[in-house]
CSV table of C-alpha atoms in Angstrom, one decimal:
chain,number,residue,atom,x,y,z
A,1,UNK,CA,90.6,-16.5,100.7
A,2,UNK,CA,94.0,-15.0,101.5
A,3,UNK,CA,95.3,-15.6,105.0
A,4,UNK,CA,96.7,-12.9,107.2
A,5,UNK,CA,100.3,-13.4,108.3
A,6,UNK,CA,101.0,-11.0,111.2
A,7,UNK,CA,104.6,-10.0,111.2
A,8,UNK,CA,104.8,-10.4,115.0
A,9,UNK,CA,104.1,-14.1,114.5
A,10,UNK,CA,106.9,-14.7,112.1
A,11,UNK,CA,109.8,-16.9,113.1
A,12,UNK,CA,112.7,-14.8,114.6
A,13,UNK,CA,110.7,-11.6,114.9
A,14,UNK,CA,111.3,-11.3,118.7
A,15,UNK,CA,115.0,-12.0,118.3
A,16,UNK,CA,115.4,-9.4,115.6
A,17,UNK,CA,113.3,-6.8,117.6
A,18,UNK,CA,115.4,-7.4,120.8
A,19,UNK,CA,118.7,-7.2,118.9
A,20,UNK,CA,117.6,-3.9,117.2
A,21,UNK,CA,116.6,-2.3,120.5
A,22,UNK,CA,119.9,-3.3,122.1
A,23,UNK,CA,121.9,-1.8,119.3
A,24,UNK,CA,119.8,1.4,119.4
A,25,UNK,CA,119.5,2.0,123.2
A,26,UNK,CA,122.5,0.2,124.8
A,27,UNK,CA,125.0,3.0,123.7
A,28,UNK,CA,122.6,5.6,124.9
A,29,UNK,CA,122.2,3.8,128.3
A,30,UNK,CA,126.0,3.6,128.7
A,31,UNK,CA,126.4,7.3,128.0
A,32,UNK,CA,123.7,8.3,130.5
A,33,UNK,CA,125.2,6.1,133.2
A,34,UNK,CA,128.7,7.5,132.6
A,35,UNK,CA,127.3,11.1,132.9
A,36,UNK,CA,127.2,10.3,136.7
A,37,UNK,CA,130.8,9.1,136.8
A,38,UNK,CA,132.9,10.5,139.6
A,39,UNK,CA,136.2,10.1,137.7
A,40,UNK,CA,137.6,11.9,134.7
A,41,UNK,CA,137.3,9.0,132.3
A,42,UNK,CA,134.4,9.1,129.8
A,43,UNK,CA,134.5,5.3,129.4
A,44,UNK,CA,135.4,3.8,132.8
A,45,UNK,CA,133.1,3.9,135.9
A,46,UNK,CA,134.8,5.3,139.0
A,47,UNK,CA,131.8,5.9,141.3
A,48,UNK,CA,128.6,8.0,141.4
A,49,UNK,CA,128.8,11.8,141.3
A,50,UNK,CA,127.0,14.8,140.0
A,51,UNK,CA,130.2,16.8,139.5
A,52,UNK,CA,130.0,16.8,135.7
A,53,UNK,CA,126.5,18.3,135.8
A,54,UNK,CA,127.8,21.0,138.1
A,55,UNK,CA,130.8,21.5,135.9
A,56,UNK,CA,128.6,21.9,132.8
A,57,UNK,CA,126.2,24.3,134.7
A,58,UNK,CA,129.2,26.5,135.8
A,59,UNK,CA,130.8,26.4,132.3
A,60,UNK,CA,130.1,29.8,130.7
A,61,UNK,CA,130.8,28.4,127.2
A,62,UNK,CA,128.2,25.7,127.8
A,63,UNK,CA,125.7,28.2,129.1
A,64,UNK,CA,126.3,30.6,126.1
A,65,UNK,CA,126.1,27.7,123.6
A,66,UNK,CA,122.9,26.4,125.2
A,67,UNK,CA,121.2,29.8,125.1
A,68,UNK,CA,122.1,30.2,121.5
A,69,UNK,CA,120.9,26.7,120.6
A,70,UNK,CA,117.5,27.2,122.3
A,71,UNK,CA,117.1,30.6,120.8
A,72,UNK,CA,118.0,29.4,117.3
A,73,UNK,CA,115.8,26.3,117.6
A,74,UNK,CA,112.8,28.2,118.9
A,75,UNK,CA,112.9,30.8,116.2
A,76,UNK,CA,113.6,28.4,113.4
A,77,UNK,CA,110.9,26.0,114.6
A,78,UNK,CA,108.3,28.8,114.7
A,79,UNK,CA,109.1,29.9,111.2
A,80,UNK,CA,109.3,26.4,109.8
A,81,UNK,CA,106.0,25.4,111.4
A,82,UNK,CA,104.3,28.5,110.1
A,83,UNK,CA,105.5,27.8,106.5
A,84,UNK,CA,104.8,24.1,106.8
A,85,UNK,CA,101.2,24.8,108.1
A,86,UNK,CA,100.5,27.1,105.1
A,87,UNK,CA,101.9,24.6,102.7
A,88,UNK,CA,100.0,21.7,104.2
A,89,UNK,CA,96.7,23.6,104.1
A,90,UNK,CA,97.3,24.5,100.4
A,91,UNK,CA,98.3,20.9,99.5
A,92,UNK,CA,95.4,19.2,101.3
A,93,UNK,CA,92.5,21.7,101.3
A,94,UNK,CA,93.2,23.6,98.1
A,95,UNK,CA,92.3,22.4,94.6
A,96,UNK,CA,94.7,20.2,92.7
A,97,UNK,CA,96.9,22.5,90.6
A,98,UNK,CA,99.4,22.1,87.8
A,99,UNK,CA,102.8,21.3,89.4
A,100,UNK,CA,101.3,19.8,92.6
A,101,UNK,CA,103.6,16.8,92.5
A,102,UNK,CA,106.6,19.0,91.8
A,103,UNK,CA,105.7,21.3,94.7
A,104,UNK,CA,105.5,18.3,97.0
A,105,UNK,CA,108.9,17.1,95.8
A,106,UNK,CA,110.4,20.5,96.4
A,107,UNK,CA,109.1,20.5,100.0
A,108,UNK,CA,110.6,17.1,100.6
A,109,UNK,CA,114.0,17.7,99.0
A,110,UNK,CA,115.8,18.3,102.3
A,111,UNK,CA,114.7,14.9,103.5
A,112,UNK,CA,116.1,13.1,100.4
A,113,UNK,CA,119.3,15.1,99.7
A,114,UNK,CA,122.3,14.3,101.9
A,115,UNK,CA,122.6,16.9,104.6
A,116,UNK,CA,126.2,17.7,103.6
A,117,UNK,CA,125.0,18.7,100.2
A,118,UNK,CA,122.4,21.1,101.7
A,119,UNK,CA,125.1,22.4,104.1
A,120,UNK,CA,127.5,23.2,101.2
A,121,UNK,CA,124.7,24.9,99.2
A,122,UNK,CA,123.7,27.0,102.2
A,123,UNK,CA,127.4,27.9,102.8
A,124,UNK,CA,127.8,29.2,99.3
A,125,UNK,CA,124.6,31.3,99.6
A,126,UNK,CA,125.5,32.7,103.0
A,127,UNK,CA,129.1,33.4,102.1
A,128,UNK,CA,127.9,35.3,99.0
A,129,UNK,CA,125.5,37.4,101.0
A,130,UNK,CA,128.1,38.1,103.6
A,131,UNK,CA,130.4,39.4,100.8
A,132,UNK,CA,127.7,41.6,99.4
A,133,UNK,CA,126.3,43.0,102.7
A,134,UNK,CA,129.1,42.6,105.2
A,135,UNK,CA,126.5,41.3,107.7
A,136,UNK,CA,127.6,38.3,109.8
A,137,UNK,CA,124.8,38.0,112.3
A,138,UNK,CA,122.6,35.0,113.4
A,139,UNK,CA,120.1,35.5,110.5
A,140,UNK,CA,122.0,33.2,108.2
A,141,UNK,CA,121.8,30.3,110.7
A,142,UNK,CA,118.1,31.0,111.3
A,143,UNK,CA,117.3,31.0,107.6
A,144,UNK,CA,119.4,27.8,107.1
A,145,UNK,CA,117.8,25.9,110.0
A,146,UNK,CA,114.3,27.1,108.9
A,147,UNK,CA,114.8,25.8,105.4
A,148,UNK,CA,116.1,22.5,106.6
A,149,UNK,CA,113.3,22.0,109.2
A,150,UNK,CA,110.3,22.8,107.0
A,151,UNK,CA,109.8,19.3,105.7
A,152,UNK,CA,110.1,17.8,109.2
A,153,UNK,CA,107.3,20.1,110.4
A,154,UNK,CA,105.3,19.6,107.2
A,155,UNK,CA,104.9,15.8,107.4
A,156,UNK,CA,103.0,15.5,110.7
A,157,UNK,CA,100.8,18.5,109.9
A,158,UNK,CA,99.9,17.2,106.5
A,159,UNK,CA,99.3,13.7,107.9
A,160,UNK,CA,96.9,15.2,110.5
A,161,UNK,CA,95.0,17.2,107.9
A,162,UNK,CA,94.6,14.1,105.7
A,163,UNK,CA,93.1,12.0,108.5
A,164,UNK,CA,90.6,14.7,109.6
A,165,UNK,CA,86.9,14.4,108.9
A,166,UNK,CA,86.3,17.1,106.3
A,167,UNK,CA,82.5,16.8,106.8
A,168,UNK,CA,82.9,18.8,110.1
A,169,UNK,CA,84.3,21.8,108.2
A,170,UNK,CA,81.5,21.5,105.6
A,171,UNK,CA,79.0,21.4,108.4
A,172,UNK,CA,80.4,24.6,109.8
A,173,UNK,CA,80.0,26.2,106.4
A,174,UNK,CA,76.4,24.9,106.1
A,175,UNK,CA,75.7,26.6,109.5
A,176,UNK,CA,76.8,29.9,108.0
A,177,UNK,CA,80.2,30.1,109.6
A,178,UNK,CA,82.6,32.3,107.7
A,179,UNK,CA,85.7,30.6,106.3
A,180,UNK,CA,87.8,32.3,109.0
A,181,UNK,CA,85.4,31.1,111.8
A,182,UNK,CA,85.3,27.6,110.3
A,183,UNK,CA,89.1,27.5,110.3
A,184,UNK,CA,89.4,29.0,113.8
A,185,UNK,CA,86.8,27.0,115.6
A,186,UNK,CA,86.8,23.7,113.7
A,187,UNK,CA,89.9,23.1,111.6
A,188,UNK,CA,92.5,24.6,113.8
A,189,UNK,CA,91.5,22.7,117.0
A,190,UNK,CA,91.4,19.5,115.1
A,191,UNK,CA,94.8,19.7,113.5
A,192,UNK,CA,96.6,21.5,116.3
A,193,UNK,CA,98.2,18.3,117.6
A,194,UNK,CA,99.8,17.9,114.2
A,195,UNK,CA,101.0,21.5,114.3
A,196,UNK,CA,102.5,20.9,117.8
A,197,UNK,CA,104.1,17.7,116.6
A,198,UNK,CA,105.6,19.5,113.6
A,199,UNK,CA,106.9,22.3,115.8
A,200,UNK,CA,108.5,19.9,118.3
A,201,UNK,CA,110.0,17.8,115.5
A,202,UNK,CA,111.4,21.0,113.9
A,203,UNK,CA,112.7,22.2,117.3
A,204,UNK,CA,114.5,19.0,118.0
A,205,UNK,CA,115.9,18.8,114.5
A,206,UNK,CA,117.3,22.3,114.8
A,207,UNK,CA,118.5,21.8,118.3
A,208,UNK,CA,120.8,18.9,117.5
A,209,UNK,CA,121.9,19.9,114.0
A,210,UNK,CA,125.7,19.9,113.6
A,211,UNK,CA,126.5,19.7,109.9
A,212,UNK,CA,124.6,22.7,108.6
A,213,UNK,CA,125.5,24.8,111.7
A,214,UNK,CA,129.2,24.0,111.3
A,215,UNK,CA,129.2,25.1,107.7
A,216,UNK,CA,127.0,28.3,108.0
A,217,UNK,CA,128.0,29.7,111.4
A,218,UNK,CA,130.7,32.4,111.9
A,219,UNK,CA,133.1,33.0,114.8
A,220,UNK,CA,131.3,33.2,118.2
A,221,UNK,CA,128.2,31.4,117.0
A,222,UNK,CA,128.8,28.0,118.5
A,223,UNK,CA,125.7,26.0,119.4
A,224,UNK,CA,125.8,23.3,122.0
A,225,UNK,CA,126.2,20.5,119.4
A,226,UNK,CA,129.1,22.2,117.7
A,227,UNK,CA,130.6,23.0,121.1
A,228,UNK,CA,130.4,19.4,122.1
A,229,UNK,CA,131.9,18.4,118.7
A,230,UNK,CA,134.9,20.7,119.4
A,231,UNK,CA,135.3,19.3,122.9
A,232,UNK,CA,135.3,15.7,121.6
A,233,UNK,CA,138.0,16.6,119.2
A,234,UNK,CA,140.2,17.8,122.0
A,235,UNK,CA,139.5,15.5,124.9
A,236,UNK,CA,136.5,13.5,126.1
A,237,UNK,CA,135.3,13.9,129.7
A,238,UNK,CA,132.0,12.9,131.4
A,239,UNK,CA,130.9,16.5,131.0
A,240,UNK,CA,130.0,15.7,127.4
A,241,UNK,CA,127.9,12.8,128.7
A,242,UNK,CA,126.2,15.1,131.2
A,243,UNK,CA,125.3,17.5,128.5
A,244,UNK,CA,124.0,14.6,126.4
A,245,UNK,CA,121.9,13.4,129.3
A,246,UNK,CA,120.2,16.8,129.6
A,247,UNK,CA,119.5,16.7,125.9
A,248,UNK,CA,118.0,13.3,126.3
A,249,UNK,CA,115.7,14.5,129.2
A,250,UNK,CA,114.5,17.4,127.1
A,251,UNK,CA,113.8,15.1,124.1
A,252,UNK,CA,111.8,12.7,126.3
A,253,UNK,CA,109.8,15.6,127.8
A,254,UNK,CA,108.9,16.8,124.4
A,255,UNK,CA,107.8,13.4,123.3
A,256,UNK,CA,105.6,13.0,126.4
A,257,UNK,CA,104.1,16.4,125.6
A,258,UNK,CA,103.1,15.3,122.1
A,259,UNK,CA,101.7,12.1,123.5
A,260,UNK,CA,99.7,13.9,126.1
A,261,UNK,CA,98.2,16.3,123.6
A,262,UNK,CA,97.3,13.6,121.2
A,263,UNK,CA,95.6,11.5,124.0
A,264,UNK,CA,93.7,14.5,125.2
A,265,UNK,CA,92.5,15.2,121.6
A,266,UNK,CA,91.3,11.6,121.2
A,267,UNK,CA,89.4,11.8,124.5
A,268,UNK,CA,87.7,15.0,123.6
């Protein structure tokens, strides 16, 4: 009879785990601490202060870039989640069809292809459309972010649908529920945590994207990440750390939201 060898009991596991966490989170901790630096150096501690948070809050460029980032991320995440939900339902609840594997591969392409390749392709498409139409609005960024975020939203939604007990949906049908009522009152509440997780993952992915945004955007369409990149190229101040700290708090809040919804679903 084969013996089980838990990975946590392997020699050196704790040392490797601790080292990994240090490499992952030590730079983040340093950046968060230096966000409260009283001096002008982004690398040397000169006392505690909230001046750089106040500076960022009073910076009109930061405010405009933040509003654009949130608007772009929200719209792109909604569209990507809607498309990913329909795709996940078709791939998990529909009958197996010819080209099923190819379709799954197409959905997963943005995860496998280097982002710079996707950015160049989107740049060519958007530049061509600008030349034809003369339109230079935000739609190009929305479409680009939506296309890039679909697989990020698709994975948690599909995973949730695959782990659901399909007998509940069949029972609803046996009790004469229409397909729409079965979906509305049985399927949707059960896989909603997956939809929420997909939405938040797409939102965060869009919110912090730099490469695609930098290639597709036009003048006056700086998002917060591209604004920060421009500031770092000129000079680094603790204001950049303060903005990063706010991003970190938003990300943690979203993760807590997902965890709370999942726990509530398990309890119910």
